[in-house]
Amino acid sequence: MKIRFLSPALFLSLLLALGFTNCSNDDPIEDSEQNTGTTGDSNSGNNSENGDQNGNQGEDDQNNGSTTDSLKIIFEDDFEGSDSIPDKSKWVLCEKGDDSWNRYLSESYAQVYQKNGSLFIYGENVGGVYQTGGIETRGKFDFCYGVVECKARFVRQPQGNHTGIWMMPSPPAEKWPKSGEIDIMEHLNADNLIYETVHSWYIDDMGHKDSPKAQTTVDINKEDWNVYGVKWTPDSIVYTVNGQNCLSYPNLHLAGENGDYQWPFDHSFYLILSQSLGGEDTWAGAIDESELPAIFEIDWIKVYQ
């Protein structure tokens, strides 16, 4: 499916009616290292077989309590293409780096590919080397304010697994976490819960993690399909699971901050879908080789305004 845009007049009227306003991009944010967030702390033929036997949902699409009926889709992907490579007009491969979430990225479609109407993302050992997958819309699509929903499930959850659906500020951006990070969903190991988290200078460096509350956990059946989402406006970021509100992080409109500390969420962000493997020094902990591969399956992702 293609990205669709509204006419300017209709788009503006919808934003005003729903409480959305235009983002302020007048002042560029200083350059920094790309993707320094915290969402994680070639045998493609073999992967395809594993994904097919474990991941073909064989069920009708359900929005599980979505509250987006009055909104318009501005970005979507249902991974239905005949090509195994995700749509290059929408996605690029995540780049390998030094952080726990990206240090094993293969930068290869062997670990992230689409089949039978789903996207599969792997974390595995290939010839004695850990290889993980991830894609992002950086440079292809970003947005400010709206609703994101992503239907996904965890096919295999080994010890050391760290899975994420998240958002980072579009370049140019200040060094993490000054420009913010929105973690729609993180899942560790074989836990029966997921994490929903906001990151910023105010939260992570100034220590205001509970005033207001910046993270919550939500119990899930990890084998089930669930719809993970956020509703992002100028006044709050509301996290949802299957359409149910789980955490609301407010804009406190603190004097003298100009949105740089408590609320750096007034500029555009892009989307990331990633599968990471941990290690002794990471949030997910040690990797159990006998339980690999980790497999994360996404049915669809949509952005509304």
Coordinates of C-alpha atoms in Angstrom, one line a residue, residues 21-204:
T21 CA -1.5 21.2 15.9
N22 CA 1.4 21.7 13.6
C23 CA 4.9 20.9 14.8
S24 CA 7.4 23.6 15.3
N25 CA 10.5 22.9 13.1
D26 CA 11.7 26.4 12.9
D27 CA 14.7 25.8 15.2
P28 CA 16.9 22.9 14.0
I29 CA 18.0 20.5 16.7
E30 CA 21.8 20.1 17.0
D31 CA 23.5 17.2 15.2
S32 CA 24.3 14.0 17.2
E33 CA 24.9 10.3 16.9
Q34 CA 21.9 8.7 15.1
N35 CA 19.8 6.1 17.0
T36 CA 21.4 6.3 20.5
G37 CA 18.2 5.2 22.2
T38 CA 17.6 2.3 24.5
T39 CA 15.3 -0.1 22.7
G40 CA 17.7 -2.9 22.9
D41 CA 19.8 -2.7 25.1
S42 CA 23.2 -15.6 5.8
N43 CA 20.7 -18.3 6.1
S44 CA 17.6 -16.5 4.7
G45 CA 16.2 -19.7 3.3
N46 CA 16.3 -21.4 6.8
N47 CA 14.7 -18.3 8.3
S48 CA 11.9 -18.4 5.8
E49 CA 11.1 -22.0 6.8
N50 CA 11.1 -21.2 10.5
G51 CA 9.0 -18.1 10.0
D52 CA 6.4 -19.9 7.8
Q53 CA 5.9 -22.8 10.2
N54 CA 5.8 -20.5 13.3
G55 CA 4.3 -17.3 12.0
N56 CA 1.4 -17.6 9.5
Q57 CA -1.5 -16.3 11.6
G58 CA -4.3 -17.6 9.4
E59 CA -6.8 -15.3 11.0
D60 CA -8.8 -12.3 10.0
D61 CA -7.4 -8.8 10.8
Q62 CA -8.9 -7.3 13.8
N63 CA -8.2 -3.8 15.2
N64 CA -8.9 -5.0 18.8
G65 CA -10.6 -1.9 20.2
S66 CA -8.9 0.8 18.0
T67 CA -10.2 4.4 18.5
T68 CA -9.1 5.6 15.1
D69 CA -12.4 5.7 13.2
S70 CA -12.5 9.5 12.8
L71 CA -8.8 9.7 11.7
K72 CA -7.1 9.2 8.3
I73 CA -4.2 6.9 7.6
I74 CA -1.0 8.8 6.6
F75 CA 1.3 5.8 6.6
E76 CA 0.7 2.0 6.6
D77 CA 2.3 -1.3 5.7
D78 CA 0.6 -4.7 5.8
F79 CA 3.7 -6.5 4.4
E80 CA 1.7 -8.1 1.7
G81 CA 4.1 -7.5 -1.1
S82 CA 5.3 -10.4 -3.3
D83 CA 8.9 -9.4 -2.7
S84 CA 10.5 -10.7 0.5
I85 CA 12.3 -7.4 1.0
P86 CA 10.2 -4.8 2.8
D87 CA 9.0 -1.8 0.7
K88 CA 12.1 0.3 0.1
S89 CA 10.0 3.4 -0.5
K90 CA 9.0 3.1 3.2
W91 CA 11.8 1.3 5.1
V92 CA 15.6 1.2 5.3
L93 CA 17.7 -1.3 7.2
C94 CA 18.8 -0.3 10.7
E95 CA 22.5 0.4 10.9
K96 CA 25.0 -1.5 13.1
G97 CA 26.3 0.5 16.0
D98 CA 27.8 0.4 19.5
D99 CA 24.7 0.4 21.6
S100 CA 23.2 -2.8 23.0
W101 CA 20.2 -2.7 20.6
N102 CA 22.2 -2.4 17.4
R103 CA 25.6 -4.0 18.0
Y104 CA 24.6 -7.3 16.4
L105 CA 22.6 -5.8 13.5
S106 CA 23.4 -7.7 10.2
E107 CA 22.3 -4.8 7.9
S108 CA 20.9 -7.7 5.8
Y109 CA 17.5 -8.8 4.7
A110 CA 18.4 -12.3 5.9
Q111 CA 17.3 -11.3 9.3
V112 CA 14.3 -9.1 8.3
Y113 CA 12.0 -10.1 5.5
Q114 CA 8.3 -10.4 4.6
K115 CA 6.4 -13.6 3.8
N116 CA 2.7 -14.6 3.8
G117 CA 1.5 -11.2 4.7
S118 CA 3.8 -10.7 7.7
L119 CA 7.2 -9.2 8.5
F120 CA 9.6 -11.5 10.3
I121 CA 12.5 -10.1 12.3
Y122 CA 15.2 -12.5 13.6
G123 CA 17.9 -12.7 16.2
E124 CA 20.1 -15.7 15.6
N125 CA 23.6 -17.3 15.6
V126 CA 25.0 -17.6 12.1
G127 CA 28.3 -19.4 11.9
G128 CA 29.2 -18.4 15.4
V129 CA 28.2 -14.7 15.0
Y130 CA 25.1 -13.1 16.4
Q131 CA 22.9 -11.5 13.7
T132 CA 19.8 -9.4 14.3
G133 CA 17.4 -7.5 12.1
G134 CA 15.7 -4.2 12.1
I135 CA 14.0 -1.7 9.8
E136 CA 13.1 2.0 10.2
T137 CA 11.5 4.8 8.3
R138 CA 14.4 7.3 8.8
G139 CA 14.7 9.4 5.7
K140 CA 11.5 8.0 4.2
F141 CA 8.7 8.9 6.6
D142 CA 8.3 10.9 9.8
F143 CA 5.5 12.8 11.5
C144 CA 4.6 14.9 14.5
Y145 CA 1.4 14.1 16.5
G146 CA -1.0 11.3 15.6
V147 CA -1.8 7.7 16.5
V148 CA 0.5 4.7 15.8
E149 CA -0.8 1.1 16.0
C150 CA 1.1 -2.0 15.3
K151 CA -0.2 -5.6 15.3
A152 CA 2.4 -8.1 16.3
R153 CA 3.3 -11.2 18.2
F154 CA 6.3 -13.0 19.6
V155 CA 6.9 -16.3 17.8
R156 CA 10.0 -17.3 19.7
Q157 CA 11.3 -15.6 22.9
P158 CA 14.6 -17.0 24.0
Q159 CA 16.5 -15.8 27.0
G160 CA 18.5 -12.7 25.9
N161 CA 15.7 -11.6 23.5
H162 CA 14.9 -7.8 23.3
T163 CA 12.2 -6.7 20.9
G164 CA 11.0 -3.2 20.1
I165 CA 8.5 -1.0 18.4
W166 CA 9.7 2.5 18.9
M167 CA 10.2 6.0 17.6
M168 CA 13.2 8.3 17.5
P169 CA 13.5 12.0 16.6
S170 CA 14.2 12.8 13.0
P171 CA 17.7 14.3 12.2
P172 CA 19.1 16.7 13.0
A173 CA 18.7 15.7 16.6
E174 CA 20.5 16.4 19.8
K175 CA 22.5 13.7 21.6
W176 CA 20.2 11.2 23.3
P177 CA 18.0 11.7 25.3
K178 CA 17.6 15.5 24.8
S179 CA 15.4 15.2 21.7
G180 CA 13.3 12.4 23.3
E181 CA 12.4 8.8 22.5
I182 CA 9.0 7.1 22.5
D183 CA 9.1 3.3 23.1
I184 CA 5.7 2.0 22.0
M185 CA 6.5 -1.6 23.1
E186 CA 9.6 -3.5 24.4
H187 CA 9.6 -7.1 25.3
L188 CA 12.3 -9.1 27.1
N189 CA 13.2 -12.8 27.1
A190 CA 10.0 -14.9 27.6
D191 CA 8.3 -12.4 29.9
N192 CA 4.5 -12.2 30.1
L193 CA 4.5 -8.5 30.0
I194 CA 5.7 -5.6 27.8
Y195 CA 7.2 -2.2 28.7
E196 CA 5.9 1.2 27.5
T197 CA 8.4 4.0 28.1
V198 CA 9.1 7.7 27.5
H199 CA 12.7 9.0 27.4
S200 CA 14.0 12.5 27.7
W201 CA 16.7 14.6 29.4
Y202 CA 14.1 15.5 32.1
I203 CA 13.4 11.8 32.8
D204 CA 16.7 10.0 32.2

